[in-house]
């Protein structure tokens, strides 16, 4: 079912779930980490798991700054999210190109590789954050940011978008070294063109520039959140490299790793946008939940496209994960239906015959479809988070919120 055709009635469950989340948080610093799966009988069950995070959203204070929920989801005409922030994206891109210039020409060439015009990628994360900054343009609590100019706030939020993109690109440079990748975004990877050492140094350089810019924001909690996101990137990659046999076959382990590798950066960045604006803990938590579920949906679709896409459409080799021995959601769902797939997964994919056998089992299962369904559910949770923000009559705020909802649709219907 195409997500944009889902009725308001069908969205009610996820909207109520978001409202329940905000009103029933654990007393410690935790967040609910949800995923869905089909039982062997074919019914759809919801599994809620707690994932401890020392820098996760703080507990909500039910006695102050209560959120007034909008009575219905945002269902107005869709907008092109990228066009809506095109001018700001251009400013961010120009500043990024200037920021990654280094004293050593070779380092500059490597660091600039994915910031050049034409190979910048979708700039998905900066787009989300720039839209979020306008979507959270809400009346502030008393004594918050008094006297602060709107232009200064916009500048700081744009800098956060730049920080996030530098961290993201640094992680790509390092990932390509670990994966021995030849291409990225349809062009040669830095490690392929300039060697592993230069690629690692370029990634480190981008992280250092991100840290300098982060320090300039002079916001301790934002610094802590973004540092946690970088730590989670490393943790997620390590989890992927050091799995036991049982962990490789565990959906829970896979989703936890996916949060660390993909969703943590965008969720903590969204929360940081809210904190920079001086918003309440409740609003910041909603921003975090949107980013978390959007990031999980994005990666789940990535995992589908690794099996169904082409190298030309993806800008990198298809079947990349399985060739690197990485087990993702489609295979995990297929294994639930066809237990005989498990010994193949446990044996690993160094033997090409195992890859062919695993793909054969996948084709006989609903693994691809169930992964798309799980991505859809996280997209609906992301949409519910946006719809649970305090009501606003401001046209620009409403446009940005509609654009964020549109992004959730694009994430799950994309083919590259």
Coordinates of C-alpha atoms in Angstrom, one line a residue:
X1 CA 0.0 0.0 0.0
X2 CA 1.3 3.4 -0.9
X3 CA 1.8 5.4 2.2
X4 CA 0.3 8.6 0.8
X5 CA -3.0 6.8 0.4
X6 CA -3.4 5.7 4.0
X7 CA -6.5 7.2 5.6
X8 CA -6.6 9.3 8.7
X9 CA -8.3 6.5 10.4
X10 CA -5.4 4.1 9.7
X11 CA -3.0 6.7 11.1
X12 CA -4.9 7.0 14.3
X13 CA -3.1 4.1 16.0
X14 CA 0.3 5.4 15.4
X15 CA -0.8 8.9 16.5
X16 CA -2.2 7.5 19.7
X17 CA 1.0 5.5 20.2
X18 CA 3.0 8.7 20.0
X19 CA 0.8 10.4 22.5
X20 CA 1.1 7.4 24.8
X21 CA 4.9 7.6 24.4
X22 CA 5.0 11.2 25.5
X23 CA 2.8 10.6 28.6
X24 CA 4.4 7.3 29.9
X25 CA 8.1 7.7 29.7
X26 CA 10.4 5.6 31.9
X27 CA 11.9 7.4 34.9
X28 CA 15.5 6.8 33.7
X29 CA 17.0 8.2 30.5
X30 CA 15.5 5.7 28.1
X31 CA 13.5 5.7 25.0
X32 CA 11.2 3.1 23.6
X33 CA 12.7 1.2 20.7
X34 CA 9.9 -0.4 18.7
X35 CA 9.9 -2.8 15.8
X36 CA 7.3 -5.0 14.2
X37 CA 7.3 -8.5 12.9
X38 CA 4.9 -11.1 11.6
X39 CA 4.4 -14.2 13.7
X40 CA 4.5 -17.6 12.0
X41 CA 0.8 -17.6 11.9
X42 CA 0.9 -14.4 9.8
X43 CA -0.5 -11.9 12.3
X44 CA 1.2 -8.6 12.8
X45 CA 2.5 -8.0 16.3
X46 CA 4.1 -5.0 17.9
X47 CA 7.2 -5.5 20.0
X48 CA 8.4 -2.7 22.3
X49 CA 11.9 -2.9 23.6
X50 CA 13.8 -0.6 25.8
X51 CA 17.2 0.6 24.7
X52 CA 19.2 2.3 27.4
X53 CA 20.9 5.5 26.3
X54 CA 22.7 7.8 28.8
X55 CA 22.2 10.7 26.4
X56 CA 18.7 9.7 25.2
X57 CA 15.7 12.0 25.7
X58 CA 15.3 13.0 29.3
X59 CA 12.1 12.1 31.1
X60 CA 9.1 14.4 30.5
X61 CA 7.9 16.7 33.2
X62 CA 4.2 16.3 33.2
X63 CA 3.6 19.4 35.3
X64 CA 5.0 22.1 32.9
X65 CA 5.0 23.0 29.2
X66 CA 2.4 20.5 28.2
X67 CA 2.1 19.9 24.5
X68 CA -1.3 20.8 23.0
X69 CA -1.8 18.2 20.3
X70 CA -3.3 19.0 16.9
X71 CA -6.6 17.3 16.5
X72 CA -5.7 15.8 13.1
X73 CA -2.7 14.8 11.1
X74 CA -1.2 17.2 8.5
X75 CA -2.9 16.2 5.3
X76 CA -2.7 19.3 3.2
X77 CA -1.1 19.4 -0.3
X78 CA 2.4 18.0 -0.3
X79 CA 5.4 20.3 -0.9
X80 CA 8.8 19.6 -2.4
X81 CA 10.9 19.5 0.8
X82 CA 14.2 20.2 -1.1
X83 CA 12.8 23.2 -3.0
X84 CA 11.4 24.7 0.2
X85 CA 14.8 25.1 1.7
X86 CA 16.8 25.5 -1.5
X87 CA 18.2 28.9 -0.7
X88 CA 19.4 27.8 2.8
X89 CA 20.8 24.5 1.3
X90 CA 22.8 26.6 -1.1
X91 CA 24.3 28.6 1.7
X92 CA 25.0 25.5 3.7
X93 CA 26.7 23.8 0.7
X94 CA 28.8 26.8 -0.1
X95 CA 30.0 27.1 3.5
X96 CA 30.8 23.4 3.7
X97 CA 33.0 23.7 0.6
X98 CA 34.8 26.5 2.2
X99 CA 35.1 24.8 5.6
X100 CA 36.8 21.6 4.3
X101 CA 39.7 23.3 2.6
X102 CA 43.0 22.2 4.3
X103 CA 46.5 23.4 4.2
X104 CA 47.8 20.3 2.5
X105 CA 46.4 20.1 -1.1
X106 CA 46.0 16.3 -1.1
X107 CA 44.0 16.4 2.1
X108 CA 41.8 19.2 0.7
X109 CA 41.2 17.1 -2.4
X110 CA 40.1 14.1 -0.4
X111 CA 38.0 16.1 2.1
X112 CA 36.3 18.0 -0.7
X113 CA 35.5 14.9 -2.7
X114 CA 31.8 14.6 -1.7
X115 CA 31.2 18.3 -1.3
X116 CA 31.8 19.3 -4.9
X117 CA 28.9 20.5 -6.9
X118 CA 27.2 17.6 -8.7
X119 CA 28.4 14.9 -6.2
X120 CA 26.9 16.3 -3.0
X121 CA 24.3 13.6 -2.8
X122 CA 20.7 14.3 -1.8
X123 CA 21.7 16.5 1.2
X124 CA 19.0 14.6 3.0
X125 CA 20.1 15.4 6.5
X126 CA 20.6 19.1 6.1
X127 CA 17.2 19.3 4.4
X128 CA 15.6 17.6 7.4
X129 CA 17.3 19.9 9.9
X130 CA 16.5 23.1 8.0
X131 CA 12.9 22.1 7.7
X132 CA 12.8 21.1 11.4
X133 CA 14.2 24.5 12.4
X134 CA 11.2 26.2 10.8
X135 CA 8.7 23.5 11.9
X136 CA 9.8 24.3 15.5
X137 CA 9.4 28.1 15.2
X138 CA 7.1 28.1 18.1
X139 CA 6.4 30.6 20.9
X140 CA 9.2 30.1 23.5
X141 CA 8.7 29.6 27.2
X142 CA 9.2 32.7 29.4
X143 CA 12.7 33.9 29.8
X144 CA 14.0 31.7 27.0
X145 CA 16.3 33.3 24.4
X146 CA 15.1 36.7 25.3
X147 CA 16.6 39.3 23.1
X148 CA 18.1 36.7 20.7
X149 CA 17.7 37.7 17.1
X150 CA 16.0 35.3 14.7
X151 CA 18.9 35.7 12.3
X152 CA 21.4 34.5 14.9
X153 CA 19.2 31.5 15.7
X154 CA 18.9 30.6 12.0
X155 CA 22.7 30.9 11.6
X156 CA 23.3 28.5 14.6
X157 CA 20.8 26.0 13.2
X158 CA 22.4 26.1 9.8
X159 CA 25.8 25.5 11.4
X160 CA 24.3 22.4 13.1
X161 CA 23.1 21.2 9.6
X162 CA 26.7 21.6 8.4
X163 CA 28.1 19.8 11.4
X164 CA 25.7 16.9 10.8
X165 CA 26.7 16.6 7.1
X166 CA 30.4 16.7 7.9
X167 CA 30.0 13.9 10.5
X168 CA 27.9 11.9 8.0
X169 CA 30.4 12.3 5.1
X170 CA 33.3 11.4 7.5
X171 CA 31.5 8.2 8.4
X172 CA 31.1 7.4 4.7
X173 CA 34.8 7.9 4.1
X174 CA 35.6 5.5 6.9
X175 CA 32.9 3.0 5.9
X176 CA 34.3 2.8 2.4
X177 CA 37.7 1.9 3.8
X178 CA 36.3 -0.8 6.0
X179 CA 34.2 -2.2 3.1
X180 CA 36.9 -1.8 0.5
X181 CA 34.3 0.1 -1.6
X182 CA 35.1 1.2 -5.2
X183 CA 32.3 3.6 -5.7
X184 CA 30.2 6.1 -3.8
X185 CA 27.4 8.3 -5.1
X186 CA 28.2 7.0 -8.6
X187 CA 31.8 8.1 -8.6
X188 CA 35.1 6.6 -7.4
X189 CA 35.4 6.4 -3.7
X190 CA 38.2 8.3 -2.0
X191 CA 39.9 5.1 -0.8
X192 CA 39.9 3.8 -4.3
X193 CA 41.2 7.0 -5.9
X194 CA 43.7 8.2 -3.2
X195 CA 44.2 5.2 -0.9
X196 CA 43.0 4.0 2.5
X197 CA 45.3 6.2 4.5
X198 CA 44.2 9.4 2.8
X199 CA 40.5 8.4 3.1
X200 CA 40.9 7.8 6.8
X201 CA 42.8 11.1 7.3
X202 CA 40.1 13.0 5.3
X203 CA 37.4 11.5 7.5
X204 CA 39.3 12.5 10.6
X205 CA 39.8 16.0 9.2
X206 CA 36.1 16.4 8.6
X207 CA 35.3 15.3 12.2
X208 CA 37.8 17.8 13.5
X209 CA 36.2 20.6 11.5
X210 CA 32.8 19.5 12.8
X211 CA 34.1 19.6 16.4
X212 CA 35.4 23.2 15.9
X213 CA 32.1 24.3 14.5
X214 CA 30.2 22.4 17.3
X215 CA 32.2 24.2 20.0
X216 CA 31.3 27.6 18.4
X217 CA 27.6 26.9 19.2
X218 CA 28.5 27.2 22.9
X219 CA 25.6 24.8 24.0
X220 CA 26.8 22.1 26.3
X221 CA 23.8 19.7 25.8
X222 CA 24.0 20.0 22.0
X223 CA 27.8 19.3 22.2
X224 CA 27.0 16.2 24.3
X225 CA 24.3 15.0 22.0
X226 CA 26.4 15.3 18.9
X227 CA 29.4 13.6 20.6
X228 CA 27.1 10.8 21.5
X229 CA 26.0 10.5 17.9
X230 CA 29.6 10.1 16.8
X231 CA 30.2 7.5 19.5
X232 CA 27.1 5.6 18.3
X233 CA 28.4 5.6 14.8
X234 CA 31.6 3.9 16.0
X235 CA 29.6 1.5 18.2
X236 CA 27.3 0.5 15.4
X237 CA 30.1 -0.2 13.0
X238 CA 31.9 -2.3 15.7
X239 CA 28.7 -4.2 16.4
X240 CA 28.4 -5.0 12.7
X241 CA 32.0 -6.2 12.5
X242 CA 32.0 -8.3 15.7
X243 CA 28.7 -10.2 15.7
X244 CA 28.3 -13.7 17.1
X245 CA 26.3 -16.3 15.3
X246 CA 23.2 -15.6 17.4
X247 CA 23.6 -11.9 17.0
X248 CA 23.8 -12.2 13.2
X249 CA 20.4 -13.9 13.3
X250 CA 18.7 -11.6 15.7
X251 CA 16.3 -8.9 14.5
X252 CA 16.6 -7.1 17.8
X253 CA 20.4 -6.9 17.5
X254 CA 20.0 -5.7 13.8
X255 CA 17.6 -2.9 14.8
X256 CA 19.8 -1.8 17.7
X257 CA 22.8 -1.7 15.3
X258 CA 20.8 0.2 12.7
X259 CA 19.8 2.8 15.3
X260 CA 23.5 3.3 16.2
X261 CA 24.7 3.4 12.6
X262 CA 22.0 5.4 10.9
X263 CA 19.2 6.8 13.1
X264 CA 21.3 8.2 16.0
X265 CA 22.9 11.0 14.0
X266 CA 19.6 12.3 12.6
X267 CA 17.6 11.9 15.8
X268 CA 20.2 13.7 18.0
X269 CA 20.6 16.4 15.4
X270 CA 16.8 17.0 15.3
X271 CA 16.8 17.2 19.1
X272 CA 19.7 19.6 19.0
X273 CA 17.8 21.9 16.5
X274 CA 15.0 22.1 19.1
X275 CA 17.4 22.8 22.0
X276 CA 19.2 25.6 20.1
X277 CA 15.8 27.2 19.6
X278 CA 15.2 27.0 23.4
X279 CA 12.2 24.7 23.1
X280 CA 10.9 22.6 25.9
X281 CA 12.0 19.1 26.8
X282 CA 8.7 17.7 25.4
X283 CA 9.2 19.4 22.0
X284 CA 12.9 18.3 21.8
X285 CA 11.8 14.7 22.5
X286 CA 9.2 14.8 19.7
X287 CA 12.0 16.1 17.4
X288 CA 14.2 13.2 18.5
X289 CA 11.5 10.6 17.9
X290 CA 10.8 12.0 14.4
X291 CA 14.5 11.7 13.5
X292 CA 14.9 8.2 15.1
X293 CA 11.9 6.7 13.2
X294 CA 12.8 8.5 9.9
X295 CA 16.4 7.2 10.2
X296 CA 15.2 3.6 10.9
X297 CA 12.7 3.7 7.9
X298 CA 15.5 5.1 5.7
X299 CA 17.9 2.3 6.5
X300 CA 15.3 -0.4 6.1
X301 CA 14.5 0.8 2.6
X302 CA 18.3 1.0 2.0
X303 CA 18.4 -2.7 2.9
X304 CA 15.6 -3.5 0.5
X305 CA 17.3 -1.6 -2.3
X306 CA 20.5 -3.4 -1.8
X307 CA 18.7 -6.5 -3.1
X308 CA 16.3 -4.9 -5.6
X309 CA 18.2 -1.9 -6.9
X310 CA 20.9 -1.7 -9.6
X311 CA 24.4 -0.4 -9.2
X312 CA 23.5 2.5 -11.5
X313 CA 20.5 3.6 -9.4
X314 CA 22.3 3.2 -6.1
X315 CA 25.5 4.9 -7.0
X316 CA 27.4 1.8 -5.5
X317 CA 27.4 -1.9 -6.0
X318 CA 24.1 -3.8 -5.5
X319 CA 24.1 -6.8 -3.2
X320 CA 26.9 -5.0 -1.3
X321 CA 25.8 -6.1 2.2
X322 CA 25.5 -9.8 1.5
X323 CA 28.9 -9.8 -0.3
X324 CA 30.4 -8.3 2.8
X325 CA 28.7 -10.9 5.0
X326 CA 26.2 -8.4 6.5
X327 CA 22.8 -9.9 7.3
X328 CA 20.0 -7.3 7.1
X329 CA 16.2 -7.3 7.6
X330 CA 15.1 -9.0 4.4
X331 CA 17.2 -12.1 5.2
X332 CA 16.2 -12.0 8.8
X333 CA 12.5 -12.0 7.9
X334 CA 13.1 -14.7 5.3
X335 CA 14.8 -16.8 8.0
X336 CA 11.7 -16.6 10.2
X337 CA 9.6 -18.1 7.4
X338 CA 12.3 -20.5 6.2
X339 CA 14.3 -21.8 9.1
X340 CA 16.6 -23.8 6.7
X341 CA 18.1 -20.4 5.8
X342 CA 19.7 -20.1 9.2
X343 CA 22.5 -22.7 8.7
X344 CA 23.4 -20.8 5.4
X345 CA 23.6 -17.5 7.3
X346 CA 25.6 -19.1 10.1
X347 CA 28.0 -20.6 7.6
X348 CA 28.7 -17.1 6.2
X349 CA 28.9 -15.8 2.7
X350 CA 32.6 -16.4 1.8
X351 CA 31.3 -19.2 -0.4
X352 CA 29.5 -17.8 -3.4
X353 CA 27.2 -20.8 -3.4
X354 CA 25.8 -19.6 0.0
X355 CA 25.0 -16.2 -1.5
X356 CA 23.1 -17.9 -4.3
X357 CA 21.2 -20.1 -1.9
X358 CA 20.4 -17.2 0.5
X359 CA 19.0 -15.2 -2.5
X360 CA 17.0 -18.2 -3.6
X361 CA 15.4 -18.5 -0.1
X362 CA 14.8 -14.7 0.0
X363 CA 13.0 -14.9 -3.3
X364 CA 10.7 -17.6 -2.0
X365 CA 9.9 -15.6 1.2
X366 CA 8.1 -12.3 2.1
X367 CA 11.4 -10.9 3.4
X368 CA 11.4 -7.9 1.1
X369 CA 7.7 -7.2 1.6
X370 CA 7.9 -7.4 5.4
X371 CA 10.9 -5.1 5.5
X372 CA 9.0 -2.6 3.5
X373 CA 6.1 -3.0 6.0
X374 CA 8.4 -2.4 8.9
X375 CA 9.8 0.7 7.2
X376 CA 6.2 1.9 6.7
X377 CA 5.5 1.6 10.4
X378 CA 8.5 3.6 11.4
X379 CA 7.6 6.2 8.8
X380 CA 4.1 6.4 10.3
X381 CA 5.6 6.9 13.7
X382 CA 7.7 9.7 12.3
X383 CA 4.7 11.4 10.8
X384 CA 2.8 11.0 14.1
X385 CA 5.6 12.8 15.9
X386 CA 5.3 15.8 13.5
X387 CA 1.5 15.8 14.0
X388 CA 1.9 15.8 17.8
X389 CA 3.9 19.1 17.8
X390 CA 2.1 22.1 19.4
X391 CA -0.5 23.6 17.0
X392 CA 0.6 26.5 14.9
X393 CA -1.3 28.8 12.6
X394 CA 1.9 30.2 11.0
X395 CA 2.0 29.3 7.3
X396 CA 5.7 28.8 7.2
X397 CA 5.6 26.4 10.2
X398 CA 2.8 24.5 8.7
X399 CA 4.5 24.2 5.3
X400 CA 7.7 22.9 6.9
X401 CA 5.8 20.3 8.8
X402 CA 4.0 19.2 5.7
X403 CA 7.3 18.9 4.0
X404 CA 8.7 16.8 6.8
X405 CA 5.7 14.5 6.5
X406 CA 6.3 14.4 2.7
X407 CA 9.9 13.3 3.4
X408 CA 8.6 10.3 5.3
X409 CA 6.6 9.3 2.2
X410 CA 9.6 9.8 -0.1
X411 CA 11.9 7.7 2.1
X412 CA 9.7 4.6 1.8
X413 CA 8.8 5.0 -1.9
X414 CA 12.2 5.8 -3.2
X415 CA 14.1 3.5 -5.6
X416 CA 17.6 4.8 -5.1

